[in-house]
PDB file of C-alpha atoms and ligand atoms in Angstrom:
ATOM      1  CA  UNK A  23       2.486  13.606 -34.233  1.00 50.00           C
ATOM      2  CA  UNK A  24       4.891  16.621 -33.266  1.00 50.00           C
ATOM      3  CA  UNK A  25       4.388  17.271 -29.305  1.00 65.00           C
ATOM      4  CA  UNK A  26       4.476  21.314 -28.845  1.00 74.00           C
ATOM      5  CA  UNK A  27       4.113  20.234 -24.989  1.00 82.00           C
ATOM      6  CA  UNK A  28       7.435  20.737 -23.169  1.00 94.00           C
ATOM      7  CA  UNK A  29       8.407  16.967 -21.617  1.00 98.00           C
ATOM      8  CA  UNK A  30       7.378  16.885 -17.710  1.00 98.00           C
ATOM      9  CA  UNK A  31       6.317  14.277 -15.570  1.00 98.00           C
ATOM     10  CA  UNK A  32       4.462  14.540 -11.867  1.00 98.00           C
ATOM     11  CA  UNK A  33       4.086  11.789  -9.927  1.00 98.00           C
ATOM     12  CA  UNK A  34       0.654  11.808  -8.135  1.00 98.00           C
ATOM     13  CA  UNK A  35      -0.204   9.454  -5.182  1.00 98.00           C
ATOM     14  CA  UNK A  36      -3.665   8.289  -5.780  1.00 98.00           C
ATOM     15  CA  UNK A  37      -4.901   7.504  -2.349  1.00 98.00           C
ATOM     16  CA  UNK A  38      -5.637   3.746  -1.035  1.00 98.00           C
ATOM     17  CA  UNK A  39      -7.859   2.626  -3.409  1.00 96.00           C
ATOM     18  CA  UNK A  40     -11.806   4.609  -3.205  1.00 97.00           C
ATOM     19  CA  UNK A  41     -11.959   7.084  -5.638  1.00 97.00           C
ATOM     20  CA  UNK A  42     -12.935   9.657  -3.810  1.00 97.00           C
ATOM     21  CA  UNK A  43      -9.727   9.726  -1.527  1.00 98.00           C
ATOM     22  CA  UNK A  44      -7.135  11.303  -4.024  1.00 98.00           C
ATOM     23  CA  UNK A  45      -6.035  14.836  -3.439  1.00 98.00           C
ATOM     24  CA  UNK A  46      -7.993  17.189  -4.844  1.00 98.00           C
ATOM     25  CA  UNK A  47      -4.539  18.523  -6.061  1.00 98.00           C
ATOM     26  CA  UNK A  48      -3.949  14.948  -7.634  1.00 98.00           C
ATOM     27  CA  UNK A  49      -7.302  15.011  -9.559  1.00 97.00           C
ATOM     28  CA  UNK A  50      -6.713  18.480 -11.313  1.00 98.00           C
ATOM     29  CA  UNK A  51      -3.199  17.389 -12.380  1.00 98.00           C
ATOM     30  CA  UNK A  52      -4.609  13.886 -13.599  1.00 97.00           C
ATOM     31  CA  UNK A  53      -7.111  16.306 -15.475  1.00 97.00           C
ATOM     32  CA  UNK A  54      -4.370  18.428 -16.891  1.00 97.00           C
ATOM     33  CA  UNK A  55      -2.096  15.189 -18.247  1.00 98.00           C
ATOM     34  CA  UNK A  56      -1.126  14.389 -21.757  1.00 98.00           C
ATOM     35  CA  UNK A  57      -0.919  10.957 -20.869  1.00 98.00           C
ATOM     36  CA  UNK A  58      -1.379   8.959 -17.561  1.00 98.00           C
ATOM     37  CA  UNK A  59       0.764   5.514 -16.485  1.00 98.00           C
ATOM     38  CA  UNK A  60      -1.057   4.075 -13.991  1.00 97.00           C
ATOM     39  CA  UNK A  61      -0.449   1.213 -11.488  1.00 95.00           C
ATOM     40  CA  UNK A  62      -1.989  -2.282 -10.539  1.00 93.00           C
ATOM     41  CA  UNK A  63      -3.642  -0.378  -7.100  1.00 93.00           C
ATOM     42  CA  UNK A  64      -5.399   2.153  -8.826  1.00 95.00           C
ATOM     43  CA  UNK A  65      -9.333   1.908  -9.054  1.00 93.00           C
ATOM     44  CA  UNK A  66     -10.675   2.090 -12.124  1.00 93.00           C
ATOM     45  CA  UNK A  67     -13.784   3.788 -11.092  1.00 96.00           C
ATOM     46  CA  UNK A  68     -11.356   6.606 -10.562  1.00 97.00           C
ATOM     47  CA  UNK A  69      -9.697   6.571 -13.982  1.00 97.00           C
ATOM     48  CA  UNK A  70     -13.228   7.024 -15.174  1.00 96.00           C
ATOM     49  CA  UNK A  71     -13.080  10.750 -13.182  1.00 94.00           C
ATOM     50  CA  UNK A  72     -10.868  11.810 -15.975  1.00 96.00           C
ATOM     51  CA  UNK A  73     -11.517  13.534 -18.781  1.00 95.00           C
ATOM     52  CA  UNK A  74     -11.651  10.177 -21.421  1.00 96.00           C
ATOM     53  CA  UNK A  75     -10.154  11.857 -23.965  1.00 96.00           C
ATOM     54  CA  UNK A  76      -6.565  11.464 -22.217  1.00 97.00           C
ATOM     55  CA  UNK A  77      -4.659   8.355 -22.796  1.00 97.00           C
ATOM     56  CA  UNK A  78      -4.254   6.009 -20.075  1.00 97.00           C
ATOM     57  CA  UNK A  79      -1.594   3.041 -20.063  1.00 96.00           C
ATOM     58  CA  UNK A  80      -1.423   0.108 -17.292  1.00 95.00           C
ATOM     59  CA  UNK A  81       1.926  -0.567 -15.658  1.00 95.00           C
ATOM     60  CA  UNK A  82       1.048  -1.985 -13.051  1.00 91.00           C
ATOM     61  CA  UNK A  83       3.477  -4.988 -12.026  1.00 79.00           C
ATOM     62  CA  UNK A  84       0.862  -7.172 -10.267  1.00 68.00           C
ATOM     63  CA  UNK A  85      -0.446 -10.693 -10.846  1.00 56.00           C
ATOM     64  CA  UNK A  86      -2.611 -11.982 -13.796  1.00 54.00           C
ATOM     65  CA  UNK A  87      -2.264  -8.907 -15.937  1.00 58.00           C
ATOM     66  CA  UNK A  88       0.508  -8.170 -18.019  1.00 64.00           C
ATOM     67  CA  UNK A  89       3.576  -7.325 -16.047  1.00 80.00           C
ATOM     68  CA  UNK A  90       6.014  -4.423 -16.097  1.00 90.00           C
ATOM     69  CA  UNK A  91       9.648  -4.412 -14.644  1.00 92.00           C
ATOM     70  CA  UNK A  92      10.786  -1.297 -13.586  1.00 93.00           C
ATOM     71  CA  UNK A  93      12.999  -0.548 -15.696  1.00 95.00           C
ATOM     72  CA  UNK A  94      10.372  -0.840 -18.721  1.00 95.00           C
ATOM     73  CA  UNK A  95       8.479   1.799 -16.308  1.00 96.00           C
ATOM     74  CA  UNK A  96      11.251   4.335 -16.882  1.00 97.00           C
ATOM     75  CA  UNK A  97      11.838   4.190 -20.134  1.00 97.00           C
ATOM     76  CA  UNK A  98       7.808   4.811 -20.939  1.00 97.00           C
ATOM     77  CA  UNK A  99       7.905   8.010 -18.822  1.00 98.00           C
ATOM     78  CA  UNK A 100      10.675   9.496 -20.491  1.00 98.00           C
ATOM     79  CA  UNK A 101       9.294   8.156 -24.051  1.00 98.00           C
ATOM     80  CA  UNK A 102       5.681   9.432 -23.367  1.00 98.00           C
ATOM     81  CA  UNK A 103       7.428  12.884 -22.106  1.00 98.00           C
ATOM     82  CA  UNK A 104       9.106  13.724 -25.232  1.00 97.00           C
ATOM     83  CA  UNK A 105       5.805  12.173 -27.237  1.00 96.00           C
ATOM     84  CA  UNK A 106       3.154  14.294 -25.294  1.00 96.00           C
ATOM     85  CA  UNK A 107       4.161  16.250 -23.275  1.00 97.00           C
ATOM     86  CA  UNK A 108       2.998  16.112 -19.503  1.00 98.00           C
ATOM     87  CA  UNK A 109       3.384  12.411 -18.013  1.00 98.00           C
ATOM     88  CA  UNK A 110       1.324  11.664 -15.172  1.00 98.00           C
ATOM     89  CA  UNK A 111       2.716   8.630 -13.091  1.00 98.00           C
ATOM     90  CA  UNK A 112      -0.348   7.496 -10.871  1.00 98.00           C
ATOM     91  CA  UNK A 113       0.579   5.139  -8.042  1.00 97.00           C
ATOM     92  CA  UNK A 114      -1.629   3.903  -5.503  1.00 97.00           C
ATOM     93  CA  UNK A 115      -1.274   5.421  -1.772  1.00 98.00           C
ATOM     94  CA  UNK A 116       2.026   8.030  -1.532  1.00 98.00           C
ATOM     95  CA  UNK A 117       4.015   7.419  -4.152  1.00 98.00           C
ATOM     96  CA  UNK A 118       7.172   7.330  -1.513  1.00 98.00           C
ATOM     97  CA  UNK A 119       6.236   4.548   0.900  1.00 98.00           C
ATOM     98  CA  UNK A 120       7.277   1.227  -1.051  1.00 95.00           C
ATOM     99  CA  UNK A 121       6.338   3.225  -4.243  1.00 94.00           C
ATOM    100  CA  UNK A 122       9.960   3.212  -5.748  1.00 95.00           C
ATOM    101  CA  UNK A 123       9.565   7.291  -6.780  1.00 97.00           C
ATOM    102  CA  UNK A 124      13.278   7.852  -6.139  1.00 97.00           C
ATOM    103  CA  UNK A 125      14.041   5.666  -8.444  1.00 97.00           C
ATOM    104  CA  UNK A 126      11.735   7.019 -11.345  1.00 97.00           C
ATOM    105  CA  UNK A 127      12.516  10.345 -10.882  1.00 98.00           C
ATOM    106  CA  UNK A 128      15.978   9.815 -10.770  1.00 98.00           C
ATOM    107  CA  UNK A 129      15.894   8.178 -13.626  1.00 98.00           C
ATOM    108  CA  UNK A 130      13.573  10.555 -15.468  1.00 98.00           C
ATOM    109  CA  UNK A 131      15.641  13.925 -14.523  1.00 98.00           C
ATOM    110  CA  UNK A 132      18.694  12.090 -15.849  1.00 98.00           C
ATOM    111  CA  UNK A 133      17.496  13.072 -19.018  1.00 98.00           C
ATOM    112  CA  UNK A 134      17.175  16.833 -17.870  1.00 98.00           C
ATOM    113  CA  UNK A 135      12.419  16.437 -17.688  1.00 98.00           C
ATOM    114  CA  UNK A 136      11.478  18.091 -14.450  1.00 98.00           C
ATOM    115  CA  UNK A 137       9.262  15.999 -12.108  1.00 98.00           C
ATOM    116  CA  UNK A 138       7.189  17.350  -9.547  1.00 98.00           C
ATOM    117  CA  UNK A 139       5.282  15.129  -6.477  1.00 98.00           C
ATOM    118  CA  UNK A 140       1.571  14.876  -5.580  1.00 98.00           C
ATOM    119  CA  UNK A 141       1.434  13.479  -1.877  1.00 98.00           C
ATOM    120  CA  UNK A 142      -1.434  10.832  -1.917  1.00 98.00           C
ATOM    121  CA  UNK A 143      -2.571   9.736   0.999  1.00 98.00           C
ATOM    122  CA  UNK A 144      -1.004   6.132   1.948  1.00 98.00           C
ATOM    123  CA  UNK A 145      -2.765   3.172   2.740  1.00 98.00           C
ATOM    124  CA  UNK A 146      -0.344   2.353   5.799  1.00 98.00           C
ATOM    125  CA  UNK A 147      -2.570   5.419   7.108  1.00 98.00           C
ATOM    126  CA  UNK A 148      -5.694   4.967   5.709  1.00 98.00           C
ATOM    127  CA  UNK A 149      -6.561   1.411   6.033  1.00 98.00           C
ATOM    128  CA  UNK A 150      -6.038   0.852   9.698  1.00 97.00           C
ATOM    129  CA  UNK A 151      -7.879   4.456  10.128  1.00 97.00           C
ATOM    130  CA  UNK A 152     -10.973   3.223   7.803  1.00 96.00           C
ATOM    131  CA  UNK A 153     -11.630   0.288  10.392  1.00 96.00           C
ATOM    132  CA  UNK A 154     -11.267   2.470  13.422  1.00 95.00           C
ATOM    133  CA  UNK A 155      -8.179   0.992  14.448  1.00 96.00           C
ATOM    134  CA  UNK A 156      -6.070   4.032  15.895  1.00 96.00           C
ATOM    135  CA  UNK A 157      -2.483   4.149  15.270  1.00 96.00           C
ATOM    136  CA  UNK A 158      -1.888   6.138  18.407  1.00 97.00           C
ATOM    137  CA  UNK A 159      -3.490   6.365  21.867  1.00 96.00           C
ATOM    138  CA  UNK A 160      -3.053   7.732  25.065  1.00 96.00           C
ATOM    139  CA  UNK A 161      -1.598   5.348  27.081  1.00 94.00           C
ATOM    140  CA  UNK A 162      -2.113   2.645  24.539  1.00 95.00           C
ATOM    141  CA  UNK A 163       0.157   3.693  22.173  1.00 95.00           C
ATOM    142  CA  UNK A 164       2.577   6.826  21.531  1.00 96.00           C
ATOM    143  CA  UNK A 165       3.850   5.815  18.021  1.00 97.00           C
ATOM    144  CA  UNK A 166       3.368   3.575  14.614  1.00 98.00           C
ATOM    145  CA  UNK A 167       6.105   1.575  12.931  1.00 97.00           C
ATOM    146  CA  UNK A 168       5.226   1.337   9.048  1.00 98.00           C
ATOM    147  CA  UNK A 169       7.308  -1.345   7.244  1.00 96.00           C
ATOM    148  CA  UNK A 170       7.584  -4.317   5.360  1.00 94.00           C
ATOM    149  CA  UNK A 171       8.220  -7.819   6.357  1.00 86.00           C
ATOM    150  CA  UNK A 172      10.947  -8.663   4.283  1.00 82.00           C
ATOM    151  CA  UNK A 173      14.021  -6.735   2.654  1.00 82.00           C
ATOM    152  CA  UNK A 174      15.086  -6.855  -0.870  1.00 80.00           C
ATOM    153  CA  UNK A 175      16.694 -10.025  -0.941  1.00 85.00           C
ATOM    154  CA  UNK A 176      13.705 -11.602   0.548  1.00 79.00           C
ATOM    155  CA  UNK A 177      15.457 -12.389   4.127  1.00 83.00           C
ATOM    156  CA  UNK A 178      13.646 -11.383   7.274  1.00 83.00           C
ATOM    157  CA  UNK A 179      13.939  -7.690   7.706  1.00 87.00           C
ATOM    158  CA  UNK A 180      15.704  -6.450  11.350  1.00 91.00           C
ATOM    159  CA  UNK A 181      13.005  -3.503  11.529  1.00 94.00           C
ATOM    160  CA  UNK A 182      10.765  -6.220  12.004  1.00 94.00           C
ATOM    161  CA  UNK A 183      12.317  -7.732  15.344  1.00 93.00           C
ATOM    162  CA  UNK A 184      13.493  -3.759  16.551  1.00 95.00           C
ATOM    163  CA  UNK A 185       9.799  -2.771  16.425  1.00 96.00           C
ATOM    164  CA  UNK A 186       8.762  -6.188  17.855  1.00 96.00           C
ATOM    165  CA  UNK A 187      10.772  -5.418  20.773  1.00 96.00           C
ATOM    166  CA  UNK A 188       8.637  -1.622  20.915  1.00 96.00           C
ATOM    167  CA  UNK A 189       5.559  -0.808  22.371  1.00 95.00           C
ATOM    168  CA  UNK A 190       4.929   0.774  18.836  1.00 97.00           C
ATOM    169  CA  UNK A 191       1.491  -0.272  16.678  1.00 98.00           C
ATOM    170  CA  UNK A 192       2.947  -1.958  13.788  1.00 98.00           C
ATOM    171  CA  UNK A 193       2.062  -1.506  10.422  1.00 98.00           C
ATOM    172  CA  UNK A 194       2.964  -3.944   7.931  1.00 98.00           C
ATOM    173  CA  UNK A 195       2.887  -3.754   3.779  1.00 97.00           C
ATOM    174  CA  UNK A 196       3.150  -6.438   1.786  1.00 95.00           C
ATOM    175  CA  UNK A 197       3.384  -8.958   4.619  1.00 95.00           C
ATOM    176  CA  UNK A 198       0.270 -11.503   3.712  1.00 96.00           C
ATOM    177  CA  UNK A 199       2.322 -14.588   2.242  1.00 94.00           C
ATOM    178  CA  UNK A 200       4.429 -14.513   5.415  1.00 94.00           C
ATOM    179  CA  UNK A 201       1.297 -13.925   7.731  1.00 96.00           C
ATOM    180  CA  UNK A 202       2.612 -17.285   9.939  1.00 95.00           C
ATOM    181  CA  UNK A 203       6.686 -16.201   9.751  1.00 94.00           C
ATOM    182  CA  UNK A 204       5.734 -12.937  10.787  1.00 96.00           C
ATOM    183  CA  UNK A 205       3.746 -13.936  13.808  1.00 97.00           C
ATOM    184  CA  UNK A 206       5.941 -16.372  15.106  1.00 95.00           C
ATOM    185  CA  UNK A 207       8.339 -13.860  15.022  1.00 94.00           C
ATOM    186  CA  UNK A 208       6.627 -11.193  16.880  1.00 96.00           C
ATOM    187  CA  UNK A 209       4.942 -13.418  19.238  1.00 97.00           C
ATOM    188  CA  UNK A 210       8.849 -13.942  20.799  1.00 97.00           C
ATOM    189  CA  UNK A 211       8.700 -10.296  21.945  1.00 97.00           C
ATOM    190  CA  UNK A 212       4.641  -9.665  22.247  1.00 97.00           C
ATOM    191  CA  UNK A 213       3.428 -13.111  23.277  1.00 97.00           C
ATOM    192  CA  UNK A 214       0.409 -15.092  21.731  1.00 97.00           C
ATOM    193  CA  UNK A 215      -2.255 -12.648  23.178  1.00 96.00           C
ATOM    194  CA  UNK A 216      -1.084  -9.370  21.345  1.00 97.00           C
ATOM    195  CA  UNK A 217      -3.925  -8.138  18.616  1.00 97.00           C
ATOM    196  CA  UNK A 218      -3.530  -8.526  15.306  1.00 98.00           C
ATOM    197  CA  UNK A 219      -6.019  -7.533  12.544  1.00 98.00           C
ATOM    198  CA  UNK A 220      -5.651  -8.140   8.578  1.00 98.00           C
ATOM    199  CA  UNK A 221      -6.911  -6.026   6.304  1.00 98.00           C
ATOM    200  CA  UNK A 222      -7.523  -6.828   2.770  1.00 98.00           C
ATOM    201  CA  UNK A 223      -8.729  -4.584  -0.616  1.00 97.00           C
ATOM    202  CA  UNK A 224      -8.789  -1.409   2.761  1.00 98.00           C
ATOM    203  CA  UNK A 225     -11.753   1.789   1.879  1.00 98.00           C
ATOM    204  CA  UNK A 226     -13.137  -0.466  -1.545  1.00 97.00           C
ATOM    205  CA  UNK A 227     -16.558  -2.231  -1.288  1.00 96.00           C
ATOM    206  CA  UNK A 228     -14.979  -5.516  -0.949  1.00 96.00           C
ATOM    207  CA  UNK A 229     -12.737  -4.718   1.812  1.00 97.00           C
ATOM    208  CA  UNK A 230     -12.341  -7.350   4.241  1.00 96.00           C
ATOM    209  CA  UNK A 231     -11.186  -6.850   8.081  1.00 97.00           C
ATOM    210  CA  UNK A 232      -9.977 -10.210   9.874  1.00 96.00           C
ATOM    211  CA  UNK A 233      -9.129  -9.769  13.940  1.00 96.00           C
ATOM    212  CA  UNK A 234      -7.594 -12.168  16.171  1.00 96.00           C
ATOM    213  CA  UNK A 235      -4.139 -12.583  18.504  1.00 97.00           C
ATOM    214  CA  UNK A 236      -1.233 -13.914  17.263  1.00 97.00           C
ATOM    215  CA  UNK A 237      -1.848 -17.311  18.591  1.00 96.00           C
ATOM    216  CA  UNK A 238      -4.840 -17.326  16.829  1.00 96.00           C
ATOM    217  CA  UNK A 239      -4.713 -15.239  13.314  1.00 96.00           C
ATOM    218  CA  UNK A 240      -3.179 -18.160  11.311  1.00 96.00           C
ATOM    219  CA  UNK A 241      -6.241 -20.174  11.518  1.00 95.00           C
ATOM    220  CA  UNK A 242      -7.480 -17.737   9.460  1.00 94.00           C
ATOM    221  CA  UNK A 243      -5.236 -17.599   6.538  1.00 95.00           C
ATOM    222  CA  UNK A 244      -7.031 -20.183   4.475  1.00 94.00           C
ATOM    223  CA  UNK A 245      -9.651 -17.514   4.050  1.00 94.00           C
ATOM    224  CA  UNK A 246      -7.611 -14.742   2.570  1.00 95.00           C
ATOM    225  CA  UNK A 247      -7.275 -14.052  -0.861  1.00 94.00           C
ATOM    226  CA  UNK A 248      -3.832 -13.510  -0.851  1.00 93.00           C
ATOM    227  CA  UNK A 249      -3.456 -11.827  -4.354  1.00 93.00           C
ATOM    228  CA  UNK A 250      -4.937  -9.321  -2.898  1.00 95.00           C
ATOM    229  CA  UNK A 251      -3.812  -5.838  -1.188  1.00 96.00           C
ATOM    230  CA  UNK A 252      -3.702  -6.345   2.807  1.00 98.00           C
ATOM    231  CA  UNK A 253      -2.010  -4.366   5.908  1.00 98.00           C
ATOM    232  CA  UNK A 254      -1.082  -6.112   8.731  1.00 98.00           C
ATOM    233  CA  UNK A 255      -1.553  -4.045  11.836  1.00 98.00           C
ATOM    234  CA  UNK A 256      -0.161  -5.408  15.408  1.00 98.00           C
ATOM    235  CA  UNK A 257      -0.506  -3.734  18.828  1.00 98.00           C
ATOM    236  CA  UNK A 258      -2.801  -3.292  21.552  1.00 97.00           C
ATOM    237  CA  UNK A 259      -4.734  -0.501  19.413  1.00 97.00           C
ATOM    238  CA  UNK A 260      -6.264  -3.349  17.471  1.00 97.00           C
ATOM    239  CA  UNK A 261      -8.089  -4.292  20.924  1.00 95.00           C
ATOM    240  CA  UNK A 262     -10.453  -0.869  20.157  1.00 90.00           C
ATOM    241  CA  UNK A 263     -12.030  -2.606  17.106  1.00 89.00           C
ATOM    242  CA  UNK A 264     -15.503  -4.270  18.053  1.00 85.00           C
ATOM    243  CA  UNK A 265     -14.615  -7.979  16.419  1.00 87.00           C
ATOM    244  CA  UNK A 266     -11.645  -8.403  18.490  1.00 87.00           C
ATOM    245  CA  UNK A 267     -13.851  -7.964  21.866  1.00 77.00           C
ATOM    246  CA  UNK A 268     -16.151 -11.020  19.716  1.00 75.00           C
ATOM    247  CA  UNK A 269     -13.146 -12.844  18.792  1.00 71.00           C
ATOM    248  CA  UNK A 270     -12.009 -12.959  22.791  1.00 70.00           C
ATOM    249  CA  UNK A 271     -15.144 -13.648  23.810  1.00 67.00           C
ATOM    250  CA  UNK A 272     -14.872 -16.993  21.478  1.00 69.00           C
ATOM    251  CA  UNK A 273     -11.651 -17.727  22.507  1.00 65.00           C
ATOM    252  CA  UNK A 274     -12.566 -17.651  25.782  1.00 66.00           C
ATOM    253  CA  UNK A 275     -15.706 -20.334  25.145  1.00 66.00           C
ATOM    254  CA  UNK A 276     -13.641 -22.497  23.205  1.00 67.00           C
ATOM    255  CA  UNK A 277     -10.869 -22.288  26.101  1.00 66.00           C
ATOM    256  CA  UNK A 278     -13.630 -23.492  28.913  1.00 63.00           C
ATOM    257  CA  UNK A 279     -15.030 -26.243  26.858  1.00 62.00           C
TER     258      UNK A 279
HETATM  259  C1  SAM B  24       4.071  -1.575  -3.225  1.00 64.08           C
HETATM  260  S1  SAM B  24       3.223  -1.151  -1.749  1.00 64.08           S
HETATM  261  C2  SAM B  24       2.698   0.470  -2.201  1.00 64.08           C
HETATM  262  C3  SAM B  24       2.129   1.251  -1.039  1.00 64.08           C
HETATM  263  C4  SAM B  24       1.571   2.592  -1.457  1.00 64.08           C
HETATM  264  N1  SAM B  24       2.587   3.453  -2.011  1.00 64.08           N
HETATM  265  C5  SAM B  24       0.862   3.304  -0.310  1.00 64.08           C
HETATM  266  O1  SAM B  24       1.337   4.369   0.137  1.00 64.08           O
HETATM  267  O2  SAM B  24      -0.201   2.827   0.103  1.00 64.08           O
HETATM  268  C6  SAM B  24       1.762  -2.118  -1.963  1.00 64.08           C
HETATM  269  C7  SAM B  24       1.215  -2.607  -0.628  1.00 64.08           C
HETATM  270  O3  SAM B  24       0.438  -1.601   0.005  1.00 64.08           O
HETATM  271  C8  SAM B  24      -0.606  -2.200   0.739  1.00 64.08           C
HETATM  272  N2  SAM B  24      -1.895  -1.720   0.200  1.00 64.08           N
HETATM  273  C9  SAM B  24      -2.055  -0.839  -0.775  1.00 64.08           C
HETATM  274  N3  SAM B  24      -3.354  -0.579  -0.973  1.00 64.08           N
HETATM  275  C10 SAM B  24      -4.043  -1.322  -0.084  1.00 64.08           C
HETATM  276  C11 SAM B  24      -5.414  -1.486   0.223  1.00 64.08           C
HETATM  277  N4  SAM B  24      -6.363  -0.821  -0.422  1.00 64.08           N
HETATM  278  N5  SAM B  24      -5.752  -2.349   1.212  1.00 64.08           N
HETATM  279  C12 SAM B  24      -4.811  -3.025   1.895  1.00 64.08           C
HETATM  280  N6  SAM B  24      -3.491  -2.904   1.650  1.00 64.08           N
HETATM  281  C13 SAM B  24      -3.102  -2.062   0.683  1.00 64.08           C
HETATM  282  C14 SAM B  24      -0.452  -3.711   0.582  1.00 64.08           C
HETATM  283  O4  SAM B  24       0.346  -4.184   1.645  1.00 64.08           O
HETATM  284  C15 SAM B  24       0.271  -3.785  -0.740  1.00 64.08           C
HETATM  285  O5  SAM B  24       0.955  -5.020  -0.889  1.00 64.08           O
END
């Protein structure tokens, strides 16, 4: 097939996971692609909000499905470019919090394709927010720390310990496996009675919220699914959601028996 489309590729953040919380901006480029790549994170029910007649190819790198390494990534955006036309690279949240965009576009405008950038909105945001846990609050807390537990080589990252020495509300990504590492870490700055909440497949129907301290949360962890998506949100903000005030009110029982 000759493509009469000039090559271009955008890179669209498709929101957290529900369907209905991509840009409106990101849905009418998604509806104006030649072709869409999509990630592991990205609902299916919203896939099905556009137009069927447009190819759509999994990339995602997660679990059972087949896998894809980055570089494989690449090379299909600048293939499908000079193929169709307009690319669309979907990734789940923003594509430029632990989304690796840098790294396609730089890759992509080596070969001279513009690429533009659809903010989406990130789960680091939207999770914690979708449980009415506050990232900020007067006198509670004046700032968030977004991050991930561990650094490319898989050591212990420093950010961790830094914003474990803050009064910051810390957001963690990709931090599940390590749930008992992480809290034994914090718990050297924060003590065992700092909140903690886990949340698993955030703003979908099966989305799953587990509260606790960090002396406590690792009772838990038998009950997670750990393949899938969770934040891991520490400060006193987590206090505001109505399981933790449960949770202390069982610790406290437990404590006096
Ligand atoms: C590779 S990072 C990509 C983050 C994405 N770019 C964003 O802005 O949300 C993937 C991690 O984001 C978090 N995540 C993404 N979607 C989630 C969801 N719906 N619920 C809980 N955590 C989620 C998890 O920590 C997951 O391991």
């Amino acid at each position: 097939m000759k493509n009469e489309n000039s090559p271009k590729v955008s890179l669209v953040g498709a929101g957290p996971g529900s369907k209905d919380l991509i840009t409106l901006r990101g849905l009418r480029v998604l509806n104006a692609a030649d072709i869409i790549l999509y990630d592991a994170l990205v609902s299916e029910e919203l896939l099905l909000e556009v137009d069927a007649s447009i190819p759509k190819i999994y990339v995602g790198k997660r679990c059972s499905k087949h896998s894809f390494t980055q570089d494989n990534i690449n090379i299909l955006m600048v293939e499908n470019a000079f193929k169709y036309g307009h690319v669309v690279r979907l990734k789940g949240g923003d594509p430029f919090v632990f989304g690796r965009a840098q790294e396609e576009i730089d890759y992509v405008e080596s070969f001279g394709i513009p690429v533009s950038v659809i903010p989406g909105i990130s789960s680091a945001l939207a999770v914690p927010s979708g449980q009415g846990i506050p990232m900020t609050r007067r006198g509670v807390s004046s700032s968030f720390w977004v991050m991930t537990a561990t650094k490319r080589d898989g050591s212990f990252s420093e950010d961790l310990i830094y914003a474990s020495k803050s009064s910051a509300t810390m957001v963690i990504l990709m931090g599940i496996r390590k749930l008992s590492k992480i809290t034994l870490e914090v718990s050297k700055y924060r003590g065992c009675e700092m909140p903690i909440a886990i949340v698993q497949n955030g703003t979908l129907d099966n989305e799953c919220c587990t509260i606790g301290t960090l002396g406590t949360i690792n009772s838990y962890y038998e009950t997670l699914d750990v393949s899938k998506p969770g934040i891991i949100i520490i400060g006193n903000v987590v206090a505001e959601h109505p399981a933790f005030f449960e949770e202390e009110v069982q610790r406290v029982l437990h404590s006096s028996l």
